[in-house]
């Protein structure tokens, strides 16, 4: 089918207003959040229903046009934008925003894949529930994108990643077949877990159109505490104590002084204490009764705490969270940074971080910032000062950092996925037999390799 022929057929399928071919209209869909991945699409298509997604995929599959599914475009590994060839169609889920009523009996809700997390959160809270996964990109990141990347965020230590919340899916395969399994039954032992398979598949096996999510009762109280430590090892051992004394612990995030300084310099955020500390731990406890006295007592009794602030009001809590949540924006403002999102067994985490930071050489060389979800052993290394290096130099640096991860028994991607960025390194975390299994699944479900070629798997 000619380029014009495909565009006309797509227009007939979704309405001509929802096929964008004008470069000015496409541009926002062609550049990823990090600014590192800029491609070119032959068209951006915005279907409004599962049936329209099926029609789009069928047409593109037959025409041999690759399809890049895109939700909120907040992904950090280059998986949501097309390559530079101009051959791909971007399938935006922006119009898949149907929101079903919360099923209070089951504690579940079915949402369109294009529903932003913040909208899902408001919807759940209005019915007395909470979405178990939370992350700083909540205003834009979509439920479909979060399922497709198996997103993590700040509450994984309590509730698990997205995969654990997904109770059912509706999804369209490359050839246009629809899988719809949305009953959300707790017990449903009827064969392969297709929803689980699509979580983390990064748009390479199917396009999610609807997702049924597990919700948790909204806690009536949340208390956040910030503590200062002499080093990261001190924060890590304090966390071991807090886990034992605070059963309602939902989040345990760490940051270090250079990152706090960066956030303060970019956003003017106030210093939390009268004096600086080398490392900080932000923890949050949620409960049906006010956990403030319990948190204050636990923090009081902890070894190694140099300063502490315990916040019960929403405004105070947000102020503490802001220091942690604004790291990504602050780094992007002075970057772009090279991002390494890795997980490490907790006992080896402080030594790993020390070795990774030592690969870089300030004051004049690149600077390695780090922060992360300490409760999950998830470190975000962000190296500034590498932009513009030759690809071969970047590859050597990636190899050195990710080699340390493999040596420490960690994973080269904790929560952001593989995308285009980590694809060359997947073999550090997956065996040849597993990769062969991936290829077999891909060929079975998407024989023409229409969906997101070049992402996650070698094309
Ligand atoms: P996109 O970026 O649009 O797409 C991501 C991938 O999913 C792509 O491969 C795309 O093809 C695929 N995809 C999207 N929608 C669909 C669909 N409907 N069907 C099939 N495939 C689809 N991530 C975390 O895990 N934890 C964090 O704490 C976190 N914090 C962040 C903070 C900031 C400030 C930013 C900018 C990002 C953060 N992220 C985090 C990364 C990002 O928000 C998540 O990866 C999120 O899940 C992406 O959702 P999205 O809708 O933006 O997906
Ligand atoms: C975070 O935890 O803030 C994110 O995953 C984003 C990042 O790594 O920059
Ligand atoms: Zn993160």
XYZ file of C-alpha atoms and ligand atoms in Angstrom:
522
model
C 0.000 0.000 0.000
C 1.338 3.474 -0.876
C 2.077 6.024 1.848
C -0.998 8.039 0.794
C -3.097 4.874 0.608
C -2.195 3.867 4.172
C -2.887 7.355 5.524
C -6.281 7.437 3.802
C -7.176 3.996 5.159
C -6.082 5.013 8.671
C -8.190 8.171 8.342
C -11.181 6.064 7.376
C -10.579 3.841 10.417
C -10.155 6.511 13.120
C -11.376 9.733 11.500
C -9.077 11.986 9.449
C -8.656 14.449 12.355
C -6.910 11.702 14.292
C -4.218 10.976 11.705
C -1.499 13.600 12.093
C 0.958 13.927 9.223
C 1.879 17.615 9.546
C 5.457 17.752 10.934
C 4.489 20.514 13.402
C 1.770 18.322 14.878
C 3.941 15.198 14.923
C 6.971 16.718 16.576
C 5.849 16.262 20.201
C 5.355 12.541 19.539
C 8.785 12.138 17.941
C 11.009 13.298 20.808
C 11.273 11.340 24.046
C 11.252 12.811 27.570
C 15.033 12.625 27.968
C 15.653 14.484 24.699
C 18.129 11.746 23.728
C 15.819 9.975 21.269
C 14.376 11.934 18.372
C 12.805 10.085 15.445
C 10.479 10.664 12.573
C 7.016 9.135 12.051
C 5.115 8.796 8.793
C 1.979 9.563 10.811
C 0.647 9.747 14.349
C -2.668 7.934 14.747
C -4.988 8.396 17.717
C -7.625 5.667 17.808
C -10.550 6.118 20.201
C -11.524 2.505 20.961
C -10.215 -1.048 21.015
C -11.937 -1.698 17.667
C -10.145 1.298 16.151
C -6.803 0.110 17.542
C -7.467 -3.274 15.928
C -8.240 -1.609 12.581
C -5.052 0.495 12.759
C -2.861 -2.492 13.601
C -4.394 -4.657 10.888
C -3.770 -1.944 8.271
C -0.198 -1.251 9.376
C 0.673 -4.942 9.658
C -0.535 -5.599 6.117
C 1.252 -2.496 4.786
C 4.514 -3.480 6.520
C 4.506 -0.231 8.522
C 6.073 -0.527 11.998
C 3.894 0.720 14.869
C 5.225 2.466 17.973
C 2.672 2.510 20.816
C 2.886 5.695 22.852
C 1.162 6.685 26.096
C 2.311 9.722 28.073
C 5.804 9.634 26.490
C 7.476 9.829 29.903
C 9.502 6.649 29.378
C 13.225 7.035 30.093
C 14.751 4.382 27.799
C 13.781 5.596 24.318
C 11.006 3.022 23.765
C 8.104 5.349 23.017
C 9.351 7.209 19.941
C 10.036 6.053 16.374
C 13.475 5.690 14.805
C 14.795 8.168 12.253
C 13.701 6.298 9.109
C 10.245 7.895 8.922
C 8.650 4.507 8.249
C 6.804 3.990 11.556
C 3.317 4.982 12.634
C 3.042 6.248 16.209
C -0.115 4.852 17.813
C -1.004 7.293 20.571
C -3.357 6.100 23.321
C -4.345 9.698 24.169
C -8.017 9.055 23.304
C -8.311 5.747 25.191
C -9.455 7.511 28.338
C -12.623 5.688 29.375
C -12.901 5.322 33.146
C -15.275 2.665 34.509
C -16.835 3.074 37.971
C -14.745 1.611 40.788
C -15.898 -1.926 41.594
C -16.099 -1.525 45.378
C -16.841 -5.184 45.996
C -13.706 -6.357 44.231
C -11.583 -3.279 45.010
C -10.737 -2.972 41.320
C -11.259 -0.592 38.417
C -11.059 -0.907 34.641
C -9.388 2.029 32.906
C -8.575 2.984 29.335
C -4.875 2.543 28.577
C -4.485 6.289 27.958
C -5.770 7.367 31.377
C -3.020 9.326 33.183
C -2.034 7.998 36.603
C -3.146 11.231 38.343
C -6.654 10.847 36.864
C -6.769 7.222 38.015
C -5.656 8.313 41.495
C -8.418 10.940 41.800
C -10.990 8.478 40.546
C -9.906 5.776 43.004
C -9.702 8.189 45.957
C -13.235 9.473 45.335
C -14.410 5.908 45.993
C -12.196 5.427 49.077
C -9.412 3.534 47.308
C -5.839 4.185 46.225
C -3.861 3.090 43.157
C -1.054 1.004 44.670
C 1.677 2.344 42.337
C 2.810 5.973 42.466
C 5.532 7.875 40.618
C 6.578 11.471 40.027
C 5.477 11.520 36.357
C 1.880 10.894 37.501
C 0.329 13.815 35.573
C 1.404 12.367 32.191
C 2.344 8.697 32.591
C -0.580 6.510 31.498
C -1.954 3.313 32.981
C -1.215 1.503 29.689
C 2.368 2.795 29.566
C 2.890 1.892 33.212
C 1.652 -1.654 32.603
C 3.703 -1.940 29.391
C 6.869 -0.947 31.296
C 5.900 -2.731 34.533
C 6.540 0.588 36.275
C 7.730 0.654 39.872
C 7.876 3.960 41.741
C 7.852 4.762 45.420
C 5.496 2.165 46.918
C 6.892 -1.059 45.516
C 8.236 -2.244 48.881
C 4.620 -2.340 50.129
C 2.505 -3.135 47.068
C 4.801 -4.427 44.310
C 5.263 -3.166 40.746
C 2.535 -2.654 38.146
C 2.482 -6.329 37.178
C 1.150 -7.197 40.610
C -1.733 -4.717 40.279
C -2.902 -5.783 36.812
C -5.888 -8.103 37.251
C -6.942 -8.154 33.603
C -6.229 -6.633 30.223
C -7.736 -5.867 26.875
C -5.064 -5.795 24.200
C -4.714 -5.947 20.438
C -2.116 -8.126 18.701
C -0.222 -6.940 15.641
C -2.575 -8.752 13.253
C -5.647 -7.130 14.862
C -6.809 -9.987 17.109
C -8.173 -8.808 20.464
C -7.437 -10.413 23.813
C -10.075 -9.293 26.303
C -9.841 -10.777 29.791
C -11.146 -8.202 32.249
C -13.167 -10.126 34.825
C -10.461 -9.560 37.433
C -11.122 -12.838 39.246
C -8.732 -13.481 42.118
C -8.841 -17.155 41.228
C -8.689 -17.858 37.506
C -6.423 -20.783 36.791
C -7.205 -21.164 33.123
C -3.809 -21.342 31.513
C -1.151 -18.816 30.554
C -0.997 -15.474 32.346
C -1.316 -13.260 29.263
C -1.778 -10.085 31.302
C 1.440 -10.827 33.178
C 3.229 -11.472 29.884
C 2.204 -8.085 28.488
C 3.378 -6.275 31.631
C 6.940 -5.236 30.843
C 6.621 -6.103 27.142
C 7.200 -2.427 26.210
C 4.784 -2.370 23.277
C 6.545 -5.224 21.468
C 3.837 -7.904 21.774
C 0.484 -6.076 21.767
C -1.142 -2.698 22.327
C -2.942 -2.509 25.661
C -6.279 -0.733 25.306
C -7.866 -1.357 28.738
C -6.383 -2.396 32.058
C -8.160 -3.744 35.141
C -6.266 -2.641 38.234
C -6.242 -3.886 41.766
C -6.814 -1.009 44.218
C -6.061 -0.813 47.933
C -8.199 0.903 50.578
C -7.148 4.575 50.792
C -5.295 4.989 54.077
C -6.800 7.730 56.232
C -3.365 8.797 57.487
C 0.050 9.223 55.937
C 3.170 10.300 57.795
C 6.454 11.128 56.087
C 9.841 11.377 57.782
C 13.152 12.704 56.511
C 16.381 11.725 58.235
C 19.994 12.759 57.722
C 22.913 10.267 57.947
C 26.705 10.309 57.760
C 26.644 7.994 54.745
C 24.517 5.726 52.598
C 25.485 2.641 54.585
C 24.052 4.338 57.711
C 20.769 5.019 55.890
C 20.642 1.408 54.672
C 21.118 -0.063 58.126
C 18.541 2.345 59.591
C 16.078 1.051 57.022
C 16.556 -2.497 58.308
C 15.505 -1.266 61.755
C 12.526 0.688 60.398
C 11.226 -2.307 58.453
C 11.132 -4.255 61.694
C 9.406 -1.542 63.765
C 6.991 -0.034 61.213
C 4.773 -2.649 59.545
C 2.904 0.092 57.615
C 6.111 1.267 55.866
C 5.202 2.142 52.244
C 8.236 3.983 50.950
C 11.950 4.264 51.709
C 13.814 6.538 49.331
C 17.380 7.772 49.551
C 19.204 10.785 48.242
C 22.630 12.270 48.891
C 23.817 15.809 49.456
C 24.978 16.661 45.894
C 21.502 15.747 44.573
C 19.769 17.792 47.288
C 22.059 20.733 46.449
C 21.171 20.362 42.774
C 17.409 20.353 43.454
C 17.829 23.376 45.713
C 19.852 25.281 43.134
C 17.472 24.533 40.248
C 14.150 24.977 42.083
C 15.054 27.073 45.131
C 13.742 24.331 47.442
C 14.566 25.110 51.109
C 17.183 23.081 52.986
C 15.351 20.680 55.281
C 17.775 21.005 58.210
C 20.080 23.699 59.644
C 23.104 21.733 58.523
C 23.823 19.563 55.482
C 24.126 15.764 55.708
C 25.911 13.390 53.326
C 22.888 11.071 52.956
C 19.136 11.281 53.505
C 16.324 8.776 53.876
C 12.666 9.654 53.177
C 10.202 7.152 54.601
C 6.437 7.070 54.538
C 4.004 5.126 56.663
C 0.302 4.805 55.858
C -2.459 3.489 58.077
C -6.070 3.562 59.167
C -5.039 5.202 62.458
C -2.543 8.045 62.789
C 0.957 6.506 62.698
C 2.687 9.748 63.770
C 3.557 8.723 67.352
C 4.767 5.331 66.140
C 6.939 6.894 63.411
C 8.357 9.509 65.792
C 9.259 6.784 68.303
C 10.851 4.578 65.636
C 12.939 7.458 64.277
C 13.955 8.506 67.795
C 15.306 5.114 68.609
C 17.334 4.705 65.420
C 21.118 4.566 65.438
C 22.959 6.920 63.092
C 20.223 9.558 62.650
C 21.869 13.004 62.702
C 18.690 15.050 62.133
C 15.042 14.140 61.603
C 11.794 15.821 60.550
C 8.455 14.031 60.844
C 5.567 15.453 58.807
C 1.882 14.673 59.248
C 0.205 17.489 57.326
C -0.200 17.270 53.563
C 1.784 20.497 53.011
C 4.731 19.384 55.173
C 4.745 15.951 53.582
C 4.801 17.408 50.075
C 7.738 19.649 51.034
C 9.766 16.596 52.110
C 8.778 14.613 49.015
C 9.622 17.503 46.712
C 13.330 17.183 47.514
C 13.288 13.583 46.334
C 10.762 13.763 43.484
C 12.387 16.749 41.770
C 15.738 15.023 41.231
C 14.768 13.882 37.715
C 13.651 17.349 36.589
C 16.677 19.016 38.195
C 19.075 16.636 36.437
C 17.279 17.176 33.120
C 17.541 20.952 33.633
C 21.341 20.827 33.876
C 21.821 17.712 31.699
C 20.945 15.664 29.857
C 22.301 12.954 32.161
C 23.159 9.408 31.089
C 20.708 7.325 33.116
C 21.350 3.925 34.676
C 18.339 2.476 36.530
C 19.616 -0.636 38.269
C 18.807 -2.898 41.189
C 21.376 -4.402 43.531
C 21.022 -6.820 46.453
C 20.599 -4.493 49.447
C 23.619 -5.766 51.354
C 25.913 -4.895 48.426
C 24.286 -1.586 47.499
C 26.546 0.913 49.335
C 29.726 -0.742 47.972
C 28.265 -0.846 44.461
C 27.398 2.862 44.600
C 30.886 3.724 45.824
C 32.484 1.755 42.981
C 30.136 3.259 40.354
C 30.719 6.831 41.521
C 34.499 6.183 41.501
C 34.354 5.391 37.766
C 33.866 9.096 37.208
C 36.229 11.854 38.195
C 35.015 15.230 39.407
C 35.805 18.144 39.751
C 36.415 18.484 36.001
C 35.281 15.095 34.753
C 31.756 13.718 34.556
C 29.753 13.712 37.811
C 27.744 10.675 38.874
C 24.606 11.636 40.821
C 22.660 8.889 42.532
C 19.410 8.464 44.431
C 16.687 5.860 44.459
C 14.191 3.509 45.952
C 16.349 2.117 48.775
C 13.602 -0.213 49.991
C 13.765 -2.022 46.627
C 17.557 -1.920 46.192
C 16.891 0.337 43.175
C 19.602 2.915 42.429
C 19.229 5.648 39.793
C 22.697 6.665 38.627
C 22.608 9.839 36.519
C 25.934 10.852 35.004
C 26.334 14.469 33.922
C 29.051 15.573 31.538
C 28.936 12.688 29.035
C 26.709 14.369 26.469
C 28.351 14.674 23.080
C 30.839 11.813 23.603
C 31.297 9.418 20.679
C 29.000 6.390 20.690
C 31.966 4.079 21.212
C 33.049 6.013 24.330
C 29.507 5.930 25.718
C 29.356 2.215 25.031
C 32.566 1.676 27.000
C 31.173 3.694 29.923
C 27.843 1.829 29.822
C 29.777 -1.423 29.790
C 31.827 -0.408 32.835
C 28.774 0.672 34.884
C 26.522 -2.218 33.897
C 29.407 -4.662 34.333
C 29.604 -3.565 37.981
C 25.870 -4.224 38.259
C 26.223 -7.735 36.869
C 29.216 -8.414 39.155
C 27.113 -7.342 42.157
C 24.346 -9.775 41.172
C 21.987 -6.969 40.167
C 19.645 -6.205 37.271
C 20.544 -3.746 34.490
C 16.962 -2.426 34.542
C 15.101 -2.136 37.825
C 11.970 -0.335 36.671
C 12.345 1.767 33.494
C 12.650 -1.176 31.104
C 15.059 -1.882 28.273
C 13.773 0.280 25.392
C 16.459 1.237 22.912
C 18.931 2.419 25.574
C 19.643 -0.893 27.330
C 19.013 -3.285 24.454
C 22.704 -4.025 23.775
C 23.174 -4.983 27.432
C 20.209 -7.284 27.962
C 22.499 -10.306 27.851
C 24.048 -9.192 31.160
C 20.759 -9.907 32.940
C 19.151 -12.607 30.749
C 20.612 -15.930 29.599
C 20.848 -16.984 25.917
C 18.070 -19.497 26.558
C 15.804 -16.794 27.966
C 16.551 -14.484 25.037
C 15.716 -17.314 22.649
C 12.406 -17.664 24.492
C 11.765 -13.926 24.042
C 12.408 -14.258 20.278
C 10.063 -17.240 20.027
C 7.264 -15.340 21.774
C 7.819 -12.283 19.607
C 7.667 -14.256 16.368
C 4.571 -16.153 17.478
C 2.567 -13.074 18.476
C 3.972 -10.555 16.003
C 5.304 -12.571 13.042
C 6.031 -9.518 10.869
C 7.736 -7.660 13.721
C 5.328 -4.748 13.342
C 5.227 -3.721 16.988
C 8.014 -1.485 18.267
C 10.923 -2.958 16.295
C 14.313 -2.100 17.769
C 12.907 -1.870 21.291
C 13.743 -4.500 23.954
C 14.747 -7.142 21.363
C 17.293 -6.987 18.566
C 15.311 -6.473 15.390
P 5.422 5.879 27.283
O 6.640 6.613 27.669
O 4.543 6.505 26.288
O 5.833 4.418 26.748
C 6.719 3.601 27.472
C 6.799 2.230 26.783
O 5.541 1.575 26.870
C 7.115 2.293 25.296
O 7.881 1.167 24.943
C 5.763 2.231 24.622
O 5.820 1.709 23.326
C 4.989 1.329 25.565
N 3.555 1.613 25.673
C 2.963 2.763 26.096
N 1.629 2.616 26.117
C 1.377 1.360 25.678
C 0.186 0.602 25.474
N -1.027 1.122 25.723
N 0.293 -0.657 25.022
C 1.506 -1.215 24.765
N 2.651 -0.544 24.920
C 2.589 0.725 25.393
N 9.238 4.871 36.077
C 9.190 4.023 37.117
O 9.054 2.810 36.918
N 9.304 4.483 38.405
C 9.432 5.788 38.692
O 9.549 6.173 39.850
C 9.445 6.716 37.608
N 9.551 8.032 37.846
C 9.578 8.896 36.790
C 9.692 10.263 37.058
C 9.761 11.172 36.013
C 9.859 12.636 36.315
C 9.708 10.700 34.672
C 9.762 11.652 33.519
C 9.607 9.345 34.406
C 9.540 8.431 35.461
N 9.424 7.059 35.236
C 9.361 6.200 36.285
C 9.387 6.533 33.869
C 7.987 6.537 33.226
O 7.133 7.451 33.821
C 7.358 5.155 33.274
O 8.135 4.275 32.505
C 5.913 5.100 32.783
O 5.436 3.809 33.040
C 5.759 5.372 31.293
O 4.381 5.595 31.005
P 3.968 6.391 29.683
O 2.496 6.369 29.562
O 4.591 7.735 29.661
O 4.596 5.462 28.553
C 12.569 8.262 40.003
O 12.544 7.367 40.823
O 12.551 9.457 40.349
C 12.576 7.885 38.584
O 12.539 6.553 38.293
C 13.102 8.789 37.575
C 14.600 8.777 37.345
O 15.259 7.765 37.420
O 15.121 9.850 37.004
Zn 12.578 5.437 40.091
